[in-house]
PDB file of C-alpha atoms and ligand atoms in Angstrom:
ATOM      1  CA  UNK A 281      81.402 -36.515 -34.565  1.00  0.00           C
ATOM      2  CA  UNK A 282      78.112 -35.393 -32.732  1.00  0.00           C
ATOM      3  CA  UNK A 283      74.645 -35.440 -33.779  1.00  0.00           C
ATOM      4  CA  UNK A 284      73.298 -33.147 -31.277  1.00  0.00           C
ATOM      5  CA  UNK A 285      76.237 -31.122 -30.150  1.00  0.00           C
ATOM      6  CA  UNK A 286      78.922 -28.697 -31.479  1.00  0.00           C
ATOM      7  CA  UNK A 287      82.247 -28.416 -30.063  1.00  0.00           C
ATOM      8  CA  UNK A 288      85.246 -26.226 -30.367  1.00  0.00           C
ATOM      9  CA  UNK A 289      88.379 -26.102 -28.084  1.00  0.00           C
ATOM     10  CA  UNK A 290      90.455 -22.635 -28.412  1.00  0.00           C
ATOM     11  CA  UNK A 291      92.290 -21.287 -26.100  1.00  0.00           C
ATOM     12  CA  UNK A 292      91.851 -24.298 -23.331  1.00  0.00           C
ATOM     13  CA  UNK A 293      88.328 -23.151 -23.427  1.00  0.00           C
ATOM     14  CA  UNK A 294      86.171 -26.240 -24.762  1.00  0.00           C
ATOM     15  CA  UNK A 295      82.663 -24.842 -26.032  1.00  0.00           C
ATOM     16  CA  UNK A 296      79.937 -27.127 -26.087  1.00  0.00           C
ATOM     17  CA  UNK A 297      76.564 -26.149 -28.216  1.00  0.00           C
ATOM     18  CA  UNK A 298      73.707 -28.295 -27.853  1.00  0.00           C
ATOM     19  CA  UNK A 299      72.339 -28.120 -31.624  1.00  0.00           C
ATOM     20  CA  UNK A 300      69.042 -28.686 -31.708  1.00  0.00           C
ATOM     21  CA  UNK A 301      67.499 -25.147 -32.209  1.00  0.00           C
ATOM     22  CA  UNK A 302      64.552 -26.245 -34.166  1.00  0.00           C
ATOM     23  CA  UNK A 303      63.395 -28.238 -30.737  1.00  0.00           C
ATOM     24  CA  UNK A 304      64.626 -25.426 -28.557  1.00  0.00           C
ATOM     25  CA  UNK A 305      67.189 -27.851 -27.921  1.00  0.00           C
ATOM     26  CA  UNK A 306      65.652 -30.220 -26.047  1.00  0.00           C
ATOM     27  CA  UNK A 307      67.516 -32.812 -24.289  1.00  0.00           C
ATOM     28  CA  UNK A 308      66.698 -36.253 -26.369  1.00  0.00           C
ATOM     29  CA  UNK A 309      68.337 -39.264 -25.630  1.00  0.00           C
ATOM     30  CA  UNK A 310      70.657 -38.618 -28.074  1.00  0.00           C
ATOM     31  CA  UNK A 311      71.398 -35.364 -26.081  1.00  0.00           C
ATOM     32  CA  UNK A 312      71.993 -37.212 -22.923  1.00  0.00           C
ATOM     33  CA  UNK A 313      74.473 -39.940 -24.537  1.00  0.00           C
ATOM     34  CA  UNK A 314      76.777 -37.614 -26.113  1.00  0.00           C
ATOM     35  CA  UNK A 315      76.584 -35.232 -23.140  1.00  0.00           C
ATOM     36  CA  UNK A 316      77.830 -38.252 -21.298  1.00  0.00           C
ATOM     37  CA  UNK A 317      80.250 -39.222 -24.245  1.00  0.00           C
ATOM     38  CA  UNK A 318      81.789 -34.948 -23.628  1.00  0.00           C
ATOM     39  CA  UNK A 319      82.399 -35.432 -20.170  1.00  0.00           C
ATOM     40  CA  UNK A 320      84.982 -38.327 -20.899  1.00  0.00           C
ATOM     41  CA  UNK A 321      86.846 -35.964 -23.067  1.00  0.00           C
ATOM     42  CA  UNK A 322      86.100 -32.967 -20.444  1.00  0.00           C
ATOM     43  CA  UNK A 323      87.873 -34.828 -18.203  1.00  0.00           C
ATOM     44  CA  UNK A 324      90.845 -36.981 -19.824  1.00  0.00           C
ATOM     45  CA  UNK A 325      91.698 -33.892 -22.294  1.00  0.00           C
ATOM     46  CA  UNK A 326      95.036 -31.933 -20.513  1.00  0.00           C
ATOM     47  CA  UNK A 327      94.205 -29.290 -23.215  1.00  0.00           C
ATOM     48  CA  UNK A 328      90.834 -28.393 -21.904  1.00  0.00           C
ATOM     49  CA  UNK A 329      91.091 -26.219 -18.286  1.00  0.00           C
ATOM     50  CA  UNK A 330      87.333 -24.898 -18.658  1.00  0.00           C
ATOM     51  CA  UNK A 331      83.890 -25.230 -20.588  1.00  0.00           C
ATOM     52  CA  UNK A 332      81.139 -23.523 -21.616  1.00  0.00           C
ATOM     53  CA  UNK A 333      77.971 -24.902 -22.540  1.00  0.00           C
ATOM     54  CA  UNK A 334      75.307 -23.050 -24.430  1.00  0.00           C
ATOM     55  CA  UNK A 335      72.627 -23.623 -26.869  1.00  0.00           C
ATOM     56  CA  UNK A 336      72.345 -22.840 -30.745  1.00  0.00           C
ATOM     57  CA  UNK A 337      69.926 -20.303 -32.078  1.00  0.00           C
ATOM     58  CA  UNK A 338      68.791 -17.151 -30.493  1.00  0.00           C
ATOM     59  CA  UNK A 339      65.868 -18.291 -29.042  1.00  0.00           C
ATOM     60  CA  UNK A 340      67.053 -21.606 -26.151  1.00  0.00           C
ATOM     61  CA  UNK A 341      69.250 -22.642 -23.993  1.00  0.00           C
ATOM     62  CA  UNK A 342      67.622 -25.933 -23.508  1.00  0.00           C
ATOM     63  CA  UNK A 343      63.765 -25.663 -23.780  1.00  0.00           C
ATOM     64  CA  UNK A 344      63.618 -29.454 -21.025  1.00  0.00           C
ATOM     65  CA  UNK A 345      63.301 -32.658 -21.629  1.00  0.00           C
ATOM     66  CA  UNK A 346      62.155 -33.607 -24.732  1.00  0.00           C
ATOM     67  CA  UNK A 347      58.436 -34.465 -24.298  1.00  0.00           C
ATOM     68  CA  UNK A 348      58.310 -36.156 -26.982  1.00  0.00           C
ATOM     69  CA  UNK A 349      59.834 -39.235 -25.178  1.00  0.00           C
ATOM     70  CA  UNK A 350      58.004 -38.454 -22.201  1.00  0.00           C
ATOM     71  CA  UNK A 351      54.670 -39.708 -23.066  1.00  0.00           C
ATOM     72  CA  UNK A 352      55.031 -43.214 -23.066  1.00  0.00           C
ATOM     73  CA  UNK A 353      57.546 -43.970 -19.751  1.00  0.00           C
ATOM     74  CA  UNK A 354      56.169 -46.266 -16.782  1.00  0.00           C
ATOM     75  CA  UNK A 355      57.640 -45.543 -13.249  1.00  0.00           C
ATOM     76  CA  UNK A 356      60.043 -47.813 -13.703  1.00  0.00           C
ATOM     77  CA  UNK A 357      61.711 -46.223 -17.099  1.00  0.00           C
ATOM     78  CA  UNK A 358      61.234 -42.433 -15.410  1.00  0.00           C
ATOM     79  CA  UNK A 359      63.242 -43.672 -12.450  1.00  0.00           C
ATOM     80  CA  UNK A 360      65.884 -44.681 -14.822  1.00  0.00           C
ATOM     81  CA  UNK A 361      65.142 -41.502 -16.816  1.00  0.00           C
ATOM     82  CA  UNK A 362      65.375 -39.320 -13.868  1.00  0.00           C
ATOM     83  CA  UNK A 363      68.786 -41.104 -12.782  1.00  0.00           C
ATOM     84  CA  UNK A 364      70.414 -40.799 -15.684  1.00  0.00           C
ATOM     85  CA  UNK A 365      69.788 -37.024 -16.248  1.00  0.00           C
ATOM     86  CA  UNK A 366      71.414 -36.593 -12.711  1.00  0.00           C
ATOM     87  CA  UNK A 367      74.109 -39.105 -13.064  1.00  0.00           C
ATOM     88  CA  UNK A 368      75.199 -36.648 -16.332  1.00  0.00           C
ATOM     89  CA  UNK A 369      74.501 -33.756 -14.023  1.00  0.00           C
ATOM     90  CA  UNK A 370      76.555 -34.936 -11.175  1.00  0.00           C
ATOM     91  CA  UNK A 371      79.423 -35.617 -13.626  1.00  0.00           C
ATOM     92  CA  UNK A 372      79.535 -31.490 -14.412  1.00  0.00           C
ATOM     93  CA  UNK A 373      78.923 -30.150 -10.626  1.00  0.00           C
ATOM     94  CA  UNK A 374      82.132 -32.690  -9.760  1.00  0.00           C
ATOM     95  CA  UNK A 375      84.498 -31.627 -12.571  1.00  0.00           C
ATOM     96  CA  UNK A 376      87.343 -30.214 -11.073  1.00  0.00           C
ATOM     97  CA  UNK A 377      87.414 -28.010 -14.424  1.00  0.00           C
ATOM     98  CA  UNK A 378      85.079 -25.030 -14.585  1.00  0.00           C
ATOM     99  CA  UNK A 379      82.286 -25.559 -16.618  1.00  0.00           C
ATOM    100  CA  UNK A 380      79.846 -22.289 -17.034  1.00  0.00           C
ATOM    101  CA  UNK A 381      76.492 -21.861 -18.764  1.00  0.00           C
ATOM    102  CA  UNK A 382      76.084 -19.362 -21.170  1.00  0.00           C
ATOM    103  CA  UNK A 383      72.378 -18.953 -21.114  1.00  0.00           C
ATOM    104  CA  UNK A 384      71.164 -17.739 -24.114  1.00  0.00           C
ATOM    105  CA  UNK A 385      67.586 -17.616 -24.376  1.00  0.00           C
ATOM    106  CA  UNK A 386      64.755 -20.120 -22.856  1.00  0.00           C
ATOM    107  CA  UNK A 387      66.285 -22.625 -19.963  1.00  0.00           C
ATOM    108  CA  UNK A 388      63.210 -24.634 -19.148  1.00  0.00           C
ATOM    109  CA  UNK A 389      62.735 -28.025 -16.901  1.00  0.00           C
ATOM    110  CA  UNK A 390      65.771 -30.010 -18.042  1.00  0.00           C
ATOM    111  CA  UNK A 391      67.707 -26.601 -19.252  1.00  0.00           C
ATOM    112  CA  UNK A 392      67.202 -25.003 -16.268  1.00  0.00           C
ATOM    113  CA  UNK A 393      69.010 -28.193 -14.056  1.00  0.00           C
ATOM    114  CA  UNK A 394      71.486 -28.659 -16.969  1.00  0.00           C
ATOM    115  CA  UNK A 395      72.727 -24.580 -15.825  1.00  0.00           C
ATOM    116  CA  UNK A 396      72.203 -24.861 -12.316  1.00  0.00           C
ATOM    117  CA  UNK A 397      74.740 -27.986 -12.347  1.00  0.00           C
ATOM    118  CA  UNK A 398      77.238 -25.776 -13.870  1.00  0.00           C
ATOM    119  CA  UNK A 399      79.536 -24.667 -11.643  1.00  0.00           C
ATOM    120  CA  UNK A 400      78.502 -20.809 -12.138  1.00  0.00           C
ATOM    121  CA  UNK A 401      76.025 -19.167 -15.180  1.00  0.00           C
ATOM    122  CA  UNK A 402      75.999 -16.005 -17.035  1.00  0.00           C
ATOM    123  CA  UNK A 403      73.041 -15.012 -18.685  1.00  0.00           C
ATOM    124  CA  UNK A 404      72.457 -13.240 -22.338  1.00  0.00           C
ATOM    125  CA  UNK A 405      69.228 -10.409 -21.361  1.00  0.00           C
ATOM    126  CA  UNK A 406      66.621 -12.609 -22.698  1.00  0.00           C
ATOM    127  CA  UNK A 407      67.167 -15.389 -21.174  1.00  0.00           C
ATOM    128  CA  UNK A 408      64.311 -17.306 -19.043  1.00  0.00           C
ATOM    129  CA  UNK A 409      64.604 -19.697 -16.334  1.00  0.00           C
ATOM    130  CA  UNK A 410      62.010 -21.845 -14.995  1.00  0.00           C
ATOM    131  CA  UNK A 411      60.769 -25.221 -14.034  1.00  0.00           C
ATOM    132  CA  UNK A 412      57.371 -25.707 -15.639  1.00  0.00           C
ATOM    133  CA  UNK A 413      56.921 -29.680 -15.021  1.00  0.00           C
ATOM    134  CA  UNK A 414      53.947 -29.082 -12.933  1.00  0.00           C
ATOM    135  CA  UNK A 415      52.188 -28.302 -16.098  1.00  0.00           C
ATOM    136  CA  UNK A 416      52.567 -31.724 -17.366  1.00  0.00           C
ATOM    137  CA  UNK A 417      52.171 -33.504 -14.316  1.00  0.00           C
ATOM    138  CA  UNK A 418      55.640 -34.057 -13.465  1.00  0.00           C
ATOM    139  CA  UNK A 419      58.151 -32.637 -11.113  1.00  0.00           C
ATOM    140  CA  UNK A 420      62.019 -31.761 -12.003  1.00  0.00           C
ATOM    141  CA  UNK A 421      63.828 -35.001 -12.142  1.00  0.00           C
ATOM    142  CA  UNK A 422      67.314 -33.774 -12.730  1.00  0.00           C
ATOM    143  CA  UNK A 423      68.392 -32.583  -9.650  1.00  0.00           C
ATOM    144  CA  UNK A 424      66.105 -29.138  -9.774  1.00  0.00           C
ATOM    145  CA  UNK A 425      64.195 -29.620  -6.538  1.00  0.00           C
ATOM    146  CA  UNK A 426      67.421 -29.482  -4.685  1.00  0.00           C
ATOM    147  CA  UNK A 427      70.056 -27.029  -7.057  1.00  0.00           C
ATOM    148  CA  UNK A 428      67.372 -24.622  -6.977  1.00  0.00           C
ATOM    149  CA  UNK A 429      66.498 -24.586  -3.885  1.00  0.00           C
ATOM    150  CA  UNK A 430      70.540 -24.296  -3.042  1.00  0.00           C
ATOM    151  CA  UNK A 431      70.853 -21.351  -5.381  1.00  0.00           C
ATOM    152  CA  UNK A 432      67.789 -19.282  -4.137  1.00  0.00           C
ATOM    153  CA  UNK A 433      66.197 -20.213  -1.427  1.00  0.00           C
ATOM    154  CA  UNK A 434      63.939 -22.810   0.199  1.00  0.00           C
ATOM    155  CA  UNK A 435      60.807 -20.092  -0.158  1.00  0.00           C
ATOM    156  CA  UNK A 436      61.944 -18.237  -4.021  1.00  0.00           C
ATOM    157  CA  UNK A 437      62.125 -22.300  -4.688  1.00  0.00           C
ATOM    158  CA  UNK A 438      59.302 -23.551  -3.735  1.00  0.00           C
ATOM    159  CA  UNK A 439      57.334 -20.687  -5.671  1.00  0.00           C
ATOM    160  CA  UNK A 440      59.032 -21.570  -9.129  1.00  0.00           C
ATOM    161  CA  UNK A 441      58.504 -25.274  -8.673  1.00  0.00           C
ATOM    162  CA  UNK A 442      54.999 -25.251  -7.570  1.00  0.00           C
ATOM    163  CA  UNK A 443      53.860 -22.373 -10.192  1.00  0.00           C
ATOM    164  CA  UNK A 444      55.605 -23.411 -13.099  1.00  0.00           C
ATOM    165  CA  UNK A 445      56.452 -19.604 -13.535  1.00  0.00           C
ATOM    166  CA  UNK A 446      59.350 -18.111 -15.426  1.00  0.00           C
ATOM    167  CA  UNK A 447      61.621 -15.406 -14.372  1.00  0.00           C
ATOM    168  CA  UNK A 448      63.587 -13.226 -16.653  1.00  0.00           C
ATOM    169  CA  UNK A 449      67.155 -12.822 -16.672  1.00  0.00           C
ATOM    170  CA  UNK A 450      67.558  -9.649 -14.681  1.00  0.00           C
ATOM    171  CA  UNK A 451      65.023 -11.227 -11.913  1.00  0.00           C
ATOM    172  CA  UNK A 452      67.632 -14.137 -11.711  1.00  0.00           C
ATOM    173  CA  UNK A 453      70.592 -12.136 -11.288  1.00  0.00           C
ATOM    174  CA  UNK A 454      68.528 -10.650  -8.509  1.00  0.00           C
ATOM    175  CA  UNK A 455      68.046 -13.958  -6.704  1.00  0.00           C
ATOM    176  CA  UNK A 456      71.741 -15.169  -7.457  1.00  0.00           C
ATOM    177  CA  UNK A 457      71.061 -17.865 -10.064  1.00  0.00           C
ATOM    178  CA  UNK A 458      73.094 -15.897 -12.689  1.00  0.00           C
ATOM    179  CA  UNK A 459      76.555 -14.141 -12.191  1.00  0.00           C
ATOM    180  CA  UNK A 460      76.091 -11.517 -15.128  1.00  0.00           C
ATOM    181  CA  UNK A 461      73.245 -10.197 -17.905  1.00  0.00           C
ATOM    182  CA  UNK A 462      74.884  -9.077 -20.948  1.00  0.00           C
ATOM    183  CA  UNK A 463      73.439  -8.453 -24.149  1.00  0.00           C
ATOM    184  CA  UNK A 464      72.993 -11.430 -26.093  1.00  0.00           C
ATOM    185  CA  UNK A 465      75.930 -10.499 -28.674  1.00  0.00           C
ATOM    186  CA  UNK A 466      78.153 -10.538 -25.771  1.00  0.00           C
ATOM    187  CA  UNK A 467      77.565 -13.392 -24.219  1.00  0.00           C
ATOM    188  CA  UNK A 468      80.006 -15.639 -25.173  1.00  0.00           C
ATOM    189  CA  UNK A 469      82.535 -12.772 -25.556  1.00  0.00           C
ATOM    190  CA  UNK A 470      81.935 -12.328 -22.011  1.00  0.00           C
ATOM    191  CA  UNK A 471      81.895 -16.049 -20.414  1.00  0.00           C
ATOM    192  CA  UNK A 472      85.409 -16.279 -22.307  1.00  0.00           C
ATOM    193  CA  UNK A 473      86.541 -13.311 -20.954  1.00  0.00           C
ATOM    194  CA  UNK A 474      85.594 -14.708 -17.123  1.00  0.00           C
ATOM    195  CA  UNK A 475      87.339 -18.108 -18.139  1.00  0.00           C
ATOM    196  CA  UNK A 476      90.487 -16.587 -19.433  1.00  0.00           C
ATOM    197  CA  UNK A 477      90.942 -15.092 -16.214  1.00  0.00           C
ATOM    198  CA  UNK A 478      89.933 -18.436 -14.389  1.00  0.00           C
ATOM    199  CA  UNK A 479      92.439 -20.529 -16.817  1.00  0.00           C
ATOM    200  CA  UNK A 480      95.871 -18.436 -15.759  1.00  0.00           C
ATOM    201  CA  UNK A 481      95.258 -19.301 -12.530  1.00  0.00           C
ATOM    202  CA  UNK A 482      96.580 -22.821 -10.631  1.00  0.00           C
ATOM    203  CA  UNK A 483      94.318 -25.652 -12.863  1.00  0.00           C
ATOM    204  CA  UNK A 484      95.177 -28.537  -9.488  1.00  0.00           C
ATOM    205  CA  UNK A 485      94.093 -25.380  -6.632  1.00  0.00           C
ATOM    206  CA  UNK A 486      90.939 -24.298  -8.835  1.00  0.00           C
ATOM    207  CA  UNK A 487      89.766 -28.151  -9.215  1.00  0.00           C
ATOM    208  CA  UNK A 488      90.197 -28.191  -5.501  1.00  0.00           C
ATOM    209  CA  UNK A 489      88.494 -25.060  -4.667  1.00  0.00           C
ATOM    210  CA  UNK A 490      85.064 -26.527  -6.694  1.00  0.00           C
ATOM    211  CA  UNK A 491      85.870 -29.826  -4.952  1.00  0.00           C
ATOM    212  CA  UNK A 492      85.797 -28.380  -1.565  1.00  0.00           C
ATOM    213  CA  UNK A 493      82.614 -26.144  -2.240  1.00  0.00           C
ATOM    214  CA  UNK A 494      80.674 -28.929  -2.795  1.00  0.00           C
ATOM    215  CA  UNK A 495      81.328 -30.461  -0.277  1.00  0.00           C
ATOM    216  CA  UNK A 496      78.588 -27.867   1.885  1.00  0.00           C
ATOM    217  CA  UNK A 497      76.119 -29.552  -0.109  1.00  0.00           C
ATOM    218  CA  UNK A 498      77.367 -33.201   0.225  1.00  0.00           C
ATOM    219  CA  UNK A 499      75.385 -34.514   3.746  1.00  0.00           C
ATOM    220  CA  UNK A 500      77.863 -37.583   2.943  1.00  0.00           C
ATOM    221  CA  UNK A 501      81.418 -35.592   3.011  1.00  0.00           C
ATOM    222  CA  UNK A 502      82.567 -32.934   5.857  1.00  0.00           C
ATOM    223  CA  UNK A 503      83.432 -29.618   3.726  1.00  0.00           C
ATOM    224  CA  UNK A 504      86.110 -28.473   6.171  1.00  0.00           C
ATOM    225  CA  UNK A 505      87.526 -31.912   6.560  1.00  0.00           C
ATOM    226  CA  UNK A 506      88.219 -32.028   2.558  1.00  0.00           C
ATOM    227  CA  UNK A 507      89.508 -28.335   2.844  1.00  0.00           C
ATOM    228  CA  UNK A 508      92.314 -29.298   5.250  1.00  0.00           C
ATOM    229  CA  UNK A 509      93.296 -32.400   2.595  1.00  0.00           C
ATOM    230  CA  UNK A 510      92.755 -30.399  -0.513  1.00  0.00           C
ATOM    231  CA  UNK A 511      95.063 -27.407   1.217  1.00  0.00           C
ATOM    232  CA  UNK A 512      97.357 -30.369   1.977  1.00  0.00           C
ATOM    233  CA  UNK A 513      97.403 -31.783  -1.550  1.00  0.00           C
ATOM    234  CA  UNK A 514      98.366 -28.626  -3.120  1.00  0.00           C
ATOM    235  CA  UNK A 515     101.642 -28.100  -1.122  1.00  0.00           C
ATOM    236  CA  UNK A 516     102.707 -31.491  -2.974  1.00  0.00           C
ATOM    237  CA  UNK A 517     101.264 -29.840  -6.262  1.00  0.00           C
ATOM    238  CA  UNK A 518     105.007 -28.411  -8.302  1.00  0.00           C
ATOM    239  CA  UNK A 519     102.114 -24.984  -9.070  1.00  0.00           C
ATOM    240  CA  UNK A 520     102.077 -24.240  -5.688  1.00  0.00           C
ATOM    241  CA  UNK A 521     105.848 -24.004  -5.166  1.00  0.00           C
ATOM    242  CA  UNK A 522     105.790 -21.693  -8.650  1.00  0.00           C
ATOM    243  CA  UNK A 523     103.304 -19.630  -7.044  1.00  0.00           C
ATOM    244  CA  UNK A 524     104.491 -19.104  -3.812  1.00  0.00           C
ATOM    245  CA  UNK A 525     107.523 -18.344  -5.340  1.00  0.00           C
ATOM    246  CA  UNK A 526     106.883 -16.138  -7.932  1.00  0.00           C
ATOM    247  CA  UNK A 527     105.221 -14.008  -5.665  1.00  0.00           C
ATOM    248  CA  UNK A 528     108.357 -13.735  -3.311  1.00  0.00           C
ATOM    249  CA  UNK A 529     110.460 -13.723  -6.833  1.00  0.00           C
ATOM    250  CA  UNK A 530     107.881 -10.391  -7.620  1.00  0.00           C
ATOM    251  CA  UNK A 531     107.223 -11.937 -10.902  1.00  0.00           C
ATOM    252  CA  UNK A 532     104.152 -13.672 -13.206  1.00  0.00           C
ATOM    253  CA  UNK A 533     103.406 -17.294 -11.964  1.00  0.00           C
ATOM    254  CA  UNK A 534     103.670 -20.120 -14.706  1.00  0.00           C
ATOM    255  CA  UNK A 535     101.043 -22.470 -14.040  1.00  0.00           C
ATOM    256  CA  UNK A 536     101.327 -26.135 -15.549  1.00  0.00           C
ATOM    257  CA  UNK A 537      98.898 -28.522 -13.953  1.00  0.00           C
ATOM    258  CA  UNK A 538     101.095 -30.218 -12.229  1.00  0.00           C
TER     259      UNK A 538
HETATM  260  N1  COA B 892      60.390 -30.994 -25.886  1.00  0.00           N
HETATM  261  C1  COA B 892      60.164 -31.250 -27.172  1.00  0.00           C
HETATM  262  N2  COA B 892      59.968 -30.296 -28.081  1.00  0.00           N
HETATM  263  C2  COA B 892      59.996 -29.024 -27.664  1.00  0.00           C
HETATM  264  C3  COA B 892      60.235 -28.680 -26.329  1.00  0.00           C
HETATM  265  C4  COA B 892      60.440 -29.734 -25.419  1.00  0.00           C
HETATM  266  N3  COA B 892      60.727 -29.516 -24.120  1.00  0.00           N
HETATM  267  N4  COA B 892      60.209 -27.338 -26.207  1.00  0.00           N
HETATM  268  C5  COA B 892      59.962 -26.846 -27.432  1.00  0.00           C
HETATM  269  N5  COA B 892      59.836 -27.872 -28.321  1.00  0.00           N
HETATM  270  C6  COA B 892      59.571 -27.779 -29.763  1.00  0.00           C
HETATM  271  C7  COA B 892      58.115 -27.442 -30.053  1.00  0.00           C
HETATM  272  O1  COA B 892      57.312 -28.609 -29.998  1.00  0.00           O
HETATM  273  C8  COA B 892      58.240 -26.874 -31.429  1.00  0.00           C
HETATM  274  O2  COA B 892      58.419 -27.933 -32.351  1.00  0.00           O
HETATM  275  P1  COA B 892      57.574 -27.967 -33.757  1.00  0.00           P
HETATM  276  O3  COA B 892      57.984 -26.710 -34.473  1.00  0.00           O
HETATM  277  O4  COA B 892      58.043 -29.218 -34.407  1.00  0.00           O
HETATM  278  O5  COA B 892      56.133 -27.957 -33.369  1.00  0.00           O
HETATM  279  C9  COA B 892      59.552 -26.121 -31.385  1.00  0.00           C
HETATM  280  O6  COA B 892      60.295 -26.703 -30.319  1.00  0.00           O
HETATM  281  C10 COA B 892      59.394 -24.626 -31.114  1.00  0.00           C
HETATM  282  O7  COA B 892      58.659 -24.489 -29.919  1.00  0.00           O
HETATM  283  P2  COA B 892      57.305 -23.613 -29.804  1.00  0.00           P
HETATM  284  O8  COA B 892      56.509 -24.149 -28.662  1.00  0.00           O
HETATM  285  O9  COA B 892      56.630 -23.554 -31.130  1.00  0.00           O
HETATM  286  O10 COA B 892      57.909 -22.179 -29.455  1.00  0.00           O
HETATM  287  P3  COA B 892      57.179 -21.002 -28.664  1.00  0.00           P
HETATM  288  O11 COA B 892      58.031 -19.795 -28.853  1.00  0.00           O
HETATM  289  O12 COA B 892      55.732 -20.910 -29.050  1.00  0.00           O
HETATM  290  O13 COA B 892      57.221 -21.450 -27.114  1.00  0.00           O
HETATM  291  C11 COA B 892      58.252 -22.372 -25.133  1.00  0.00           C
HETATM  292  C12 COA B 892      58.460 -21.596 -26.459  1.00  0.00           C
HETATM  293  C13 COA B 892      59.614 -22.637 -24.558  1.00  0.00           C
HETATM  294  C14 COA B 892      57.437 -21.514 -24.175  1.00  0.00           C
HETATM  295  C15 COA B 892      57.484 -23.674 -25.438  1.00  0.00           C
HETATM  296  O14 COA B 892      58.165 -24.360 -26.477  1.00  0.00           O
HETATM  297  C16 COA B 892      57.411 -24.620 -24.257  1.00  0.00           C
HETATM  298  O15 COA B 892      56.632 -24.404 -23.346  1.00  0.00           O
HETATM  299  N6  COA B 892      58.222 -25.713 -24.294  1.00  0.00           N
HETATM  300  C17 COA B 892      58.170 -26.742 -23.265  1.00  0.00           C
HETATM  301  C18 COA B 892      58.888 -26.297 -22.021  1.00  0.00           C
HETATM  302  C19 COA B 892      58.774 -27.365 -20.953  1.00  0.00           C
HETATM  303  O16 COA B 892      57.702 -27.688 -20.475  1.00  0.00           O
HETATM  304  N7  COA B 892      59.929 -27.917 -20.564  1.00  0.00           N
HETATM  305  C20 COA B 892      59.994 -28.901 -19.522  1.00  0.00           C
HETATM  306  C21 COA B 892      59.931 -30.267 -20.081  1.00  0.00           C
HETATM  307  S1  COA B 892      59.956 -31.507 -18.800  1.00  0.00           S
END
């Protein structure tokens, strides 16, 4: 169905590999479309409550943009360019299902903002993070000057963007860009394990919880305005009157979306 990804639903968990591990993966057009093309069925599939995305091969995540189709953009066609990779972006930071990255190797540029607009990452113990766009004369144009900066600091930031250095997996759990290091046989073992949990829990209250926390880094909404709705919506939600009651019952709650 995909030329550039691999998917695989079990378990509610939808797994998305981008497959080009002979280019690090690098985001192509291609790349971009049927990232786009995912997101439909992320969101308009009842089946899926949570995603991972990763990249094949040992060696990448996602290695950036592909330069290849760098070389010859004018201003005008980078602007586009640039828009595009954060329209995609925007559309998995706003899912209301959790998507993780399961950051296998080198996340470079492009790879790097595709993770950091995941909702949370967990990292395999060689992976690499880093924006190096400085070295070709560019600057992140996927939303990395400002995730990064969100996820570790204005100063830690500013450092990566402006050296083009990389940091190791173990330095970004440090800094809180990753959640866990595990070895890189366990990785996926380990992001499913962290999304099984995440998937027996209310699907309507977790969309809302990502929806809210967003919000702090939204100048247009007012985080604790949506919080009051969003707390609101859920007493009409039929999960919330299972889990309410199953508590006070003193048995399992049975969670179906609705
Ligand atoms: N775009 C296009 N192709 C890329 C790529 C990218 N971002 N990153 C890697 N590749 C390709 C290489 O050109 C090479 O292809 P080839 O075998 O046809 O020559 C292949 O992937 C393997 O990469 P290679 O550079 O040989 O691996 P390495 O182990 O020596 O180095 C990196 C790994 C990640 C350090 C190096 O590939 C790199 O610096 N990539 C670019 C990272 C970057 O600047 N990203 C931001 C882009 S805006």
């Amino acid at each position: 169905m995909y030329q550039t990804l691999l998917t695989s639903l079990e378990n509610n968990i939808y797994t998305v590999t981008i497959n080009r591990p002979d280019k690090l993966n690098a985001l192509n057009k291609t790349v971009f479309d049927e990232l786009d093309t995912v997101m439909d069925v992320v969101y308009t599939n009842d089946e899926i409550r949570s995603v991972i995305i990763t990249g094949a091969g040992q060696k990448a995540f996602v290695a950036g943009a592909d330069i290849s189709e760098l070389n010859g953009l004018n201003k005008e066609q980078a602007m586009a360019l640039s828009q595009r990779g954060q329209n995609i972006y925007f559309r998995i930071e706003n899912s209301p299902k959790p998507i993780v990255a399961a950051v296998n190797g080198f996340a470079l540029g492009g790879g790097c903002e595709l993770a950091m607009a995941c909702h949370f990452r967990i990292a395999s113990d060689n992976a690499k993070f880093g924006q190096p766009e400085v070295n070709l004369g560019l600057i992140p144009g996927y939303g990395g000057t400002q995730r990064l900066t969100q996820l570790i600091g204005k100063g830690r930031a500013i450092e990566l963007l402006v050296s083009a250095n990389m940091i190791d997996a173990n330095t970004a759990l440090h800094y809180g860009l990753v959640n866990y290091v595990v070895p890189p046989g366990d990785l996926l073992a380990k992001t499913k394990s962290v999304l099984d949990i995440i998937n027996s829990k209310a699907p309507i209250a977790v969309g809302h919880c990502i929806t809210s926390a967003n919000c702090v880094f939204d100048m247009q909404k007012d985080g604790y305005v949506t919080e009051v709705i969003l707390f609101g919506e859920c007493f009409a939600s039929e999960d919330r009157n299972e889990g309410t009651t199953a508590f006070l019952e003193k048995r399992k709650a049975n969670f179906r979306g609705k």
